[in-house]
Amino acid sequence: MAAEYTDIDIAPFIDHSLLHPTATQQQLEQWCEEADKYHFASVCVSPTWVRLAAELLHGKQPKVCTVIGFPTGATTSTVKLYEAQEAVENGATELDLVINLGWLKAGKTEEMHREISAICEETGQVVKVILETNLLTDTEKKLAAEVSMDAGAAFLKTSTGWNGGATVADVKLLKEVAQDRVEIKASGGIRTAEQALELILAGATRLGTSRGVDLIRQREEG
């Protein structure tokens, strides 16, 4: 385990997330600067900040990611599609979409599939479907994963971070269901480099965290 830990550079896995409702332009500028400096995969920001993030990161490596239907997933499909299309027009190339959990609980998988596939098809961008695993049974997690993959998702994402965070067990479960057809993003509650590494070794190919810089520093100090 120690050797595996030593070999992993966690920076390319990180979606540097700034999703707190009180986030300011100054913080956004800092996040974009840090994402570029540390070569993070992306910055993940609220839709209102997408255009500025795209301007700040123009010509640079980190992608611009935003959230759709965040954090509840309970807005209508029409609103989610518009939000996704507007985000892409403003410069987002990755969309983290919260599923309609009520539909999942009620077995309305056709509605779920229609909503996800419309966003995947109409935007043509990378869609990471947020399952909010902490609110689901294992059976529901598997069903949500299958529907999402069938609808065109590029990633299965564990959580918004608003109802608990990622666990190694959930990443392993999603990895098993995905069978390498899509990638896995672990998100929420990732506060230490050790946690990050455990999630990567479990199968996560992205990590959603607001503590990316802290994780890098812990690695450097460790």
PDB file of C-alpha atoms in Angstrom:
ATOM      1  CA  MET A   1       0.000   0.000   0.000  1.00  0.00           C
ATOM      2  CA  ALA A   2       2.794   2.419   0.886  1.00  0.00           C
ATOM      3  CA  ALA A   3       4.464   1.974  -2.514  1.00  0.00           C
ATOM      4  CA  GLU A   4       1.179   2.560  -4.330  1.00  0.00           C
ATOM      5  CA  TYR A   5       0.577   5.691  -2.290  1.00  0.00           C
ATOM      6  CA  THR A   6       4.030   7.064  -3.144  1.00  0.00           C
ATOM      7  CA  ASP A   7       3.516   6.642  -6.877  1.00  0.00           C
ATOM      8  CA  ILE A   8       0.210   8.503  -7.170  1.00  0.00           C
ATOM      9  CA  ASP A   9       0.063  12.170  -8.134  1.00  0.00           C
ATOM     10  CA  ILE A  10      -3.382  13.222  -6.931  1.00  0.00           C
ATOM     11  CA  ALA A  11      -3.442  16.654  -8.602  1.00  0.00           C
ATOM     12  CA  PRO A  12      -4.745  15.438 -12.020  1.00  0.00           C
ATOM     13  CA  PHE A  13      -7.670  13.764 -10.246  1.00  0.00           C
ATOM     14  CA  ILE A  14      -8.948  16.902  -8.525  1.00  0.00           C
ATOM     15  CA  ASP A  15     -12.012  18.919  -9.505  1.00  0.00           C
ATOM     16  CA  HIS A  16     -11.189  22.048  -7.464  1.00  0.00           C
ATOM     17  CA  SER A  17     -14.662  22.840  -6.151  1.00  0.00           C
ATOM     18  CA  LEU A  18     -16.073  26.214  -5.138  1.00  0.00           C
ATOM     19  CA  LEU A  19     -19.765  25.608  -4.582  1.00  0.00           C
ATOM     20  CA  HIS A  20     -20.547  27.419  -1.339  1.00  0.00           C
ATOM     21  CA  PRO A  21     -23.413  29.892  -1.833  1.00  0.00           C
ATOM     22  CA  THR A  22     -21.349  32.765  -0.410  1.00  0.00           C
ATOM     23  CA  ALA A  23     -18.446  32.288  -2.845  1.00  0.00           C
ATOM     24  CA  THR A  24     -17.049  35.592  -4.120  1.00  0.00           C
ATOM     25  CA  GLN A  25     -15.280  36.692  -7.285  1.00  0.00           C
ATOM     26  CA  GLN A  26     -12.053  36.992  -5.316  1.00  0.00           C
ATOM     27  CA  GLN A  27     -12.347  33.350  -4.264  1.00  0.00           C
ATOM     28  CA  LEU A  28     -13.117  32.290  -7.819  1.00  0.00           C
ATOM     29  CA  GLU A  29      -9.998  34.049  -9.081  1.00  0.00           C
ATOM     30  CA  GLN A  30      -7.984  32.280  -6.364  1.00  0.00           C
ATOM     31  CA  TRP A  31      -9.476  28.879  -7.244  1.00  0.00           C
ATOM     32  CA  CYS A  32      -8.696  29.303 -10.942  1.00  0.00           C
ATOM     33  CA  GLU A  33      -5.145  30.418 -10.176  1.00  0.00           C
ATOM     34  CA  GLU A  34      -4.650  27.391  -7.900  1.00  0.00           C
ATOM     35  CA  ALA A  35      -6.139  24.993 -10.438  1.00  0.00           C
ATOM     36  CA  ASP A  36      -3.681  26.239 -13.050  1.00  0.00           C
ATOM     37  CA  LYS A  37      -0.727  26.238 -10.661  1.00  0.00           C
ATOM     38  CA  TYR A  38      -1.268  22.689  -9.423  1.00  0.00           C
ATOM     39  CA  HIS A  39      -2.556  21.246 -12.725  1.00  0.00           C
ATOM     40  CA  PHE A  40      -5.916  20.171 -11.348  1.00  0.00           C
ATOM     41  CA  ALA A  41      -8.380  18.513 -13.716  1.00  0.00           C
ATOM     42  CA  SER A  42     -10.919  21.318 -13.411  1.00  0.00           C
ATOM     43  CA  VAL A  43     -12.514  23.992 -11.334  1.00  0.00           C
ATOM     44  CA  CYS A  44     -16.096  23.127 -10.407  1.00  0.00           C
ATOM     45  CA  VAL A  45     -18.147  26.261  -9.843  1.00  0.00           C
ATOM     46  CA  SER A  46     -21.756  27.346  -9.585  1.00  0.00           C
ATOM     47  CA  PRO A  47     -23.395  28.286 -12.903  1.00  0.00           C
ATOM     48  CA  THR A  48     -23.217  32.002 -12.145  1.00  0.00           C
ATOM     49  CA  TRP A  49     -19.402  31.834 -12.188  1.00  0.00           C
ATOM     50  CA  VAL A  50     -18.921  29.756 -15.342  1.00  0.00           C
ATOM     51  CA  ARG A  51     -18.341  32.609 -17.780  1.00  0.00           C
ATOM     52  CA  LEU A  52     -15.687  34.259 -15.612  1.00  0.00           C
ATOM     53  CA  ALA A  53     -13.990  30.943 -14.871  1.00  0.00           C
ATOM     54  CA  ALA A  54     -13.839  30.209 -18.599  1.00  0.00           C
ATOM     55  CA  GLU A  55     -12.241  33.610 -19.204  1.00  0.00           C
ATOM     56  CA  LEU A  56      -9.690  33.120 -16.431  1.00  0.00           C
ATOM     57  CA  LEU A  57      -8.754  29.617 -17.608  1.00  0.00           C
ATOM     58  CA  HIS A  58      -8.782  30.317 -21.344  1.00  0.00           C
ATOM     59  CA  GLY A  59      -5.849  28.534 -22.960  1.00  0.00           C
ATOM     60  CA  LYS A  60      -4.948  26.779 -19.715  1.00  0.00           C
ATOM     61  CA  GLN A  61      -5.124  23.112 -18.792  1.00  0.00           C
ATOM     62  CA  PRO A  62      -7.901  22.957 -16.156  1.00  0.00           C
ATOM     63  CA  LYS A  63     -11.400  22.490 -17.504  1.00  0.00           C
ATOM     64  CA  VAL A  64     -14.450  24.455 -16.385  1.00  0.00           C
ATOM     65  CA  CYS A  65     -17.031  22.275 -14.654  1.00  0.00           C
ATOM     66  CA  THR A  66     -20.376  23.347 -13.237  1.00  0.00           C
ATOM     67  CA  VAL A  67     -23.341  21.797 -11.447  1.00  0.00           C
ATOM     68  CA  ILE A  68     -26.828  21.285 -12.821  1.00  0.00           C
ATOM     69  CA  GLY A  69     -29.942  20.944 -10.644  1.00  0.00           C
ATOM     70  CA  PHE A  70     -27.696  21.411  -7.630  1.00  0.00           C
ATOM     71  CA  PRO A  71     -27.964  20.421  -4.847  1.00  0.00           C
ATOM     72  CA  THR A  72     -31.387  18.714  -4.695  1.00  0.00           C
ATOM     73  CA  GLY A  73     -31.925  17.497  -8.253  1.00  0.00           C
ATOM     74  CA  ALA A  74     -35.588  18.446  -7.892  1.00  0.00           C
ATOM     75  CA  THR A  75     -35.880  21.157 -10.541  1.00  0.00           C
ATOM     76  CA  THR A  76     -37.774  20.242 -13.696  1.00  0.00           C
ATOM     77  CA  SER A  77     -36.131  18.572 -16.673  1.00  0.00           C
ATOM     78  CA  THR A  78     -36.796  21.670 -18.785  1.00  0.00           C
ATOM     79  CA  VAL A  79     -34.994  23.880 -16.275  1.00  0.00           C
ATOM     80  CA  LYS A  80     -32.072  21.461 -15.995  1.00  0.00           C
ATOM     81  CA  LEU A  81     -31.666  21.296 -19.757  1.00  0.00           C
ATOM     82  CA  TYR A  82     -31.739  25.082 -20.085  1.00  0.00           C
ATOM     83  CA  GLU A  83     -29.258  25.423 -17.214  1.00  0.00           C
ATOM     84  CA  ALA A  84     -26.948  22.914 -18.900  1.00  0.00           C
ATOM     85  CA  GLN A  85     -27.184  24.572 -22.311  1.00  0.00           C
ATOM     86  CA  GLU A  86     -26.544  28.022 -20.857  1.00  0.00           C
ATOM     87  CA  ALA A  87     -23.544  26.705 -18.917  1.00  0.00           C
ATOM     88  CA  VAL A  88     -22.030  25.274 -22.093  1.00  0.00           C
ATOM     89  CA  GLU A  89     -22.647  28.547 -23.957  1.00  0.00           C
ATOM     90  CA  ASN A  90     -20.807  30.304 -21.127  1.00  0.00           C
ATOM     91  CA  GLY A  91     -17.797  27.981 -21.419  1.00  0.00           C
ATOM     92  CA  ALA A  92     -18.406  24.881 -19.289  1.00  0.00           C
ATOM     93  CA  THR A  93     -17.142  21.624 -20.764  1.00  0.00           C
ATOM     94  CA  GLU A  94     -18.124  19.363 -17.862  1.00  0.00           C
ATOM     95  CA  LEU A  95     -21.557  19.187 -16.209  1.00  0.00           C
ATOM     96  CA  ASP A  96     -22.237  17.567 -12.836  1.00  0.00           C
ATOM     97  CA  LEU A  97     -25.942  16.720 -12.929  1.00  0.00           C
ATOM     98  CA  VAL A  98     -27.962  15.820  -9.830  1.00  0.00           C
ATOM     99  CA  ILE A  99     -30.530  13.114 -10.539  1.00  0.00           C
ATOM    100  CA  ASN A 100     -34.146  13.403  -9.483  1.00  0.00           C
ATOM    101  CA  LEU A 101     -33.995  11.290  -6.341  1.00  0.00           C
ATOM    102  CA  GLY A 102     -37.761  11.271  -5.935  1.00  0.00           C
ATOM    103  CA  TRP A 103     -38.118   9.681  -9.359  1.00  0.00           C
ATOM    104  CA  LEU A 104     -35.526   7.065  -8.475  1.00  0.00           C
ATOM    105  CA  LYS A 105     -37.267   6.208  -5.203  1.00  0.00           C
ATOM    106  CA  ALA A 106     -40.591   5.916  -7.050  1.00  0.00           C
ATOM    107  CA  GLY A 107     -39.147   3.711  -9.783  1.00  0.00           C
ATOM    108  CA  LYS A 108     -39.635   6.337 -12.502  1.00  0.00           C
ATOM    109  CA  THR A 109     -36.545   5.271 -14.403  1.00  0.00           C
ATOM    110  CA  GLU A 110     -37.886   6.255 -17.826  1.00  0.00           C
ATOM    111  CA  GLU A 111     -38.234   9.858 -16.675  1.00  0.00           C
ATOM    112  CA  MET A 112     -34.714   9.741 -15.225  1.00  0.00           C
ATOM    113  CA  HIS A 113     -33.304   8.312 -18.439  1.00  0.00           C
ATOM    114  CA  ARG A 114     -35.075  10.904 -20.577  1.00  0.00           C
ATOM    115  CA  GLU A 115     -33.772  13.783 -18.473  1.00  0.00           C
ATOM    116  CA  ILE A 116     -30.147  12.600 -18.426  1.00  0.00           C
ATOM    117  CA  SER A 117     -30.027  11.599 -22.084  1.00  0.00           C
ATOM    118  CA  ALA A 118     -31.472  14.943 -23.219  1.00  0.00           C
ATOM    119  CA  ILE A 119     -28.702  16.824 -21.415  1.00  0.00           C
ATOM    120  CA  CYS A 120     -25.993  14.478 -22.721  1.00  0.00           C
ATOM    121  CA  GLU A 121     -27.260  14.704 -26.294  1.00  0.00           C
ATOM    122  CA  GLU A 122     -28.143  18.394 -26.437  1.00  0.00           C
ATOM    123  CA  THR A 123     -24.916  19.658 -24.870  1.00  0.00           C
ATOM    124  CA  GLY A 124     -22.444  17.113 -26.229  1.00  0.00           C
ATOM    125  CA  GLN A 125     -20.272  17.641 -23.156  1.00  0.00           C
ATOM    126  CA  VAL A 126     -18.965  15.411 -20.367  1.00  0.00           C
ATOM    127  CA  VAL A 127     -21.841  14.713 -17.972  1.00  0.00           C
ATOM    128  CA  LYS A 128     -21.114  13.423 -14.480  1.00  0.00           C
ATOM    129  CA  VAL A 129     -24.319  12.141 -12.915  1.00  0.00           C
ATOM    130  CA  ILE A 130     -24.540  12.742  -9.162  1.00  0.00           C
ATOM    131  CA  LEU A 131     -26.309   9.832  -7.464  1.00  0.00           C
ATOM    132  CA  GLU A 132     -26.240  11.155  -3.865  1.00  0.00           C
ATOM    133  CA  THR A 133     -25.285   7.694  -2.615  1.00  0.00           C
ATOM    134  CA  ASN A 134     -25.744   8.500   1.070  1.00  0.00           C
ATOM    135  CA  LEU A 135     -29.501   8.746   0.505  1.00  0.00           C
ATOM    136  CA  LEU A 136     -29.779   5.469  -1.428  1.00  0.00           C
ATOM    137  CA  THR A 137     -29.816   1.747  -0.758  1.00  0.00           C
ATOM    138  CA  ASP A 138     -27.271  -0.367  -2.587  1.00  0.00           C
ATOM    139  CA  THR A 139     -30.023  -1.588  -4.900  1.00  0.00           C
ATOM    140  CA  GLU A 140     -30.979   2.013  -5.709  1.00  0.00           C
ATOM    141  CA  LYS A 141     -27.332   2.938  -6.293  1.00  0.00           C
ATOM    142  CA  LYS A 142     -26.973   0.138  -8.813  1.00  0.00           C
ATOM    143  CA  LEU A 143     -30.225   1.046 -10.564  1.00  0.00           C
ATOM    144  CA  ALA A 144     -29.311   4.735 -10.736  1.00  0.00           C
ATOM    145  CA  ALA A 145     -25.879   3.839 -12.099  1.00  0.00           C
ATOM    146  CA  GLU A 146     -27.311   1.600 -14.816  1.00  0.00           C
ATOM    147  CA  VAL A 147     -29.882   4.200 -15.902  1.00  0.00           C
ATOM    148  CA  SER A 148     -27.232   6.931 -15.960  1.00  0.00           C
ATOM    149  CA  MET A 149     -24.791   4.899 -18.022  1.00  0.00           C
ATOM    150  CA  ASP A 150     -27.488   3.855 -20.465  1.00  0.00           C
ATOM    151  CA  ALA A 151     -28.494   7.512 -20.861  1.00  0.00           C
ATOM    152  CA  GLY A 152     -24.980   8.557 -21.851  1.00  0.00           C
ATOM    153  CA  ALA A 153     -23.260   9.647 -18.632  1.00  0.00           C
ATOM    154  CA  ALA A 154     -19.462   9.815 -18.804  1.00  0.00           C
ATOM    155  CA  PHE A 155     -19.052   9.599 -15.017  1.00  0.00           C
ATOM    156  CA  LEU A 156     -20.931   8.280 -12.013  1.00  0.00           C
ATOM    157  CA  LYS A 157     -20.449  10.721  -9.138  1.00  0.00           C
ATOM    158  CA  THR A 158     -21.097   9.744  -5.538  1.00  0.00           C
ATOM    159  CA  SER A 159     -22.370  12.892  -3.863  1.00  0.00           C
ATOM    160  CA  THR A 160     -23.101  16.599  -3.810  1.00  0.00           C
ATOM    161  CA  GLY A 161     -21.411  16.830  -0.414  1.00  0.00           C
ATOM    162  CA  TRP A 162     -24.599  18.293   1.078  1.00  0.00           C
ATOM    163  CA  ASN A 163     -25.901  14.970   2.405  1.00  0.00           C
ATOM    164  CA  GLY A 164     -22.684  13.248   3.423  1.00  0.00           C
ATOM    165  CA  GLY A 165     -19.615  12.466   1.411  1.00  0.00           C
ATOM    166  CA  ALA A 166     -17.876   9.801  -0.611  1.00  0.00           C
ATOM    167  CA  THR A 167     -16.949   6.439   0.849  1.00  0.00           C
ATOM    168  CA  VAL A 168     -14.543   3.782  -0.356  1.00  0.00           C
ATOM    169  CA  ALA A 169     -17.394   1.269  -0.253  1.00  0.00           C
ATOM    170  CA  ASP A 170     -19.546   3.349  -2.609  1.00  0.00           C
ATOM    171  CA  VAL A 171     -16.682   3.935  -5.026  1.00  0.00           C
ATOM    172  CA  LYS A 172     -16.014   0.191  -5.129  1.00  0.00           C
ATOM    173  CA  LEU A 173     -19.709  -0.533  -5.684  1.00  0.00           C
ATOM    174  CA  LEU A 174     -19.960   1.958  -8.547  1.00  0.00           C
ATOM    175  CA  LYS A 175     -16.713   0.685 -10.038  1.00  0.00           C
ATOM    176  CA  GLU A 176     -18.098  -2.842  -9.981  1.00  0.00           C
ATOM    177  CA  VAL A 177     -21.345  -1.779 -11.635  1.00  0.00           C
ATOM    178  CA  ALA A 178     -19.584   0.384 -14.222  1.00  0.00           C
ATOM    179  CA  GLN A 179     -17.206  -2.352 -15.361  1.00  0.00           C
ATOM    180  CA  ASP A 180     -14.983   0.379 -16.852  1.00  0.00           C
ATOM    181  CA  ARG A 181     -17.765   1.614 -19.150  1.00  0.00           C
ATOM    182  CA  VAL A 182     -17.678   5.016 -17.458  1.00  0.00           C
ATOM    183  CA  GLU A 183     -15.466   6.774 -14.929  1.00  0.00           C
ATOM    184  CA  ILE A 184     -16.106   7.349 -11.230  1.00  0.00           C
ATOM    185  CA  LYS A 185     -16.000  10.655  -9.364  1.00  0.00           C
ATOM    186  CA  ALA A 186     -15.827  10.631  -5.574  1.00  0.00           C
ATOM    187  CA  SER A 187     -17.017  13.834  -3.976  1.00  0.00           C
ATOM    188  CA  GLY A 188     -17.820  15.240  -0.550  1.00  0.00           C
ATOM    189  CA  GLY A 189     -15.922  15.098   2.710  1.00  0.00           C
ATOM    190  CA  ILE A 190     -12.461  14.513   1.216  1.00  0.00           C
ATOM    191  CA  ARG A 191     -10.290  16.306   3.732  1.00  0.00           C
ATOM    192  CA  THR A 192      -7.023  14.365   3.811  1.00  0.00           C
ATOM    193  CA  ALA A 193      -4.544  13.078   1.269  1.00  0.00           C
ATOM    194  CA  GLU A 194      -4.942   9.613   2.751  1.00  0.00           C
ATOM    195  CA  GLN A 195      -8.692   9.684   2.047  1.00  0.00           C
ATOM    196  CA  ALA A 196      -8.019  10.871  -1.488  1.00  0.00           C
ATOM    197  CA  LEU A 197      -5.564   8.068  -2.134  1.00  0.00           C
ATOM    198  CA  GLU A 198      -7.891   5.427  -0.718  1.00  0.00           C
ATOM    199  CA  LEU A 199     -10.681   6.624  -3.035  1.00  0.00           C
ATOM    200  CA  ILE A 200      -8.343   6.578  -6.042  1.00  0.00           C
ATOM    201  CA  LEU A 201      -7.175   3.063  -5.225  1.00  0.00           C
ATOM    202  CA  ALA A 202     -10.831   2.027  -4.883  1.00  0.00           C
ATOM    203  CA  GLY A 203     -11.483   3.180  -8.450  1.00  0.00           C
ATOM    204  CA  ALA A 204     -12.159   6.932  -8.452  1.00  0.00           C
ATOM    205  CA  THR A 205     -10.754   8.791 -11.454  1.00  0.00           C
ATOM    206  CA  ARG A 206     -11.871  12.214 -10.223  1.00  0.00           C
ATOM    207  CA  LEU A 207     -12.124  13.749  -6.775  1.00  0.00           C
ATOM    208  CA  GLY A 208     -14.488  16.615  -6.025  1.00  0.00           C
ATOM    209  CA  THR A 209     -13.120  18.672  -3.164  1.00  0.00           C
ATOM    210  CA  SER A 210     -12.709  22.259  -2.026  1.00  0.00           C
ATOM    211  CA  ARG A 211      -9.513  21.251  -0.227  1.00  0.00           C
ATOM    212  CA  GLY A 212      -7.367  20.407  -3.222  1.00  0.00           C
ATOM    213  CA  VAL A 213      -4.498  22.659  -2.215  1.00  0.00           C
ATOM    214  CA  ASP A 214      -4.513  21.219   1.315  1.00  0.00           C
ATOM    215  CA  LEU A 215      -4.327  17.696  -0.110  1.00  0.00           C
ATOM    216  CA  ILE A 216      -1.336  18.595  -2.279  1.00  0.00           C
ATOM    217  CA  ARG A 217       0.447  20.196   0.662  1.00  0.00           C
ATOM    218  CA  GLN A 218      -0.202  17.151   2.819  1.00  0.00           C
ATOM    219  CA  ARG A 219       1.368  14.978   0.140  1.00  0.00           C
ATOM    220  CA  GLU A 220       4.399  17.263  -0.071  1.00  0.00           C
ATOM    221  CA  GLU A 221       4.821  17.279   3.698  1.00  0.00           C
ATOM    222  CA  GLY A 222       4.175  13.543   4.049  1.00  0.00           C
TER     223      GLY A 222
END
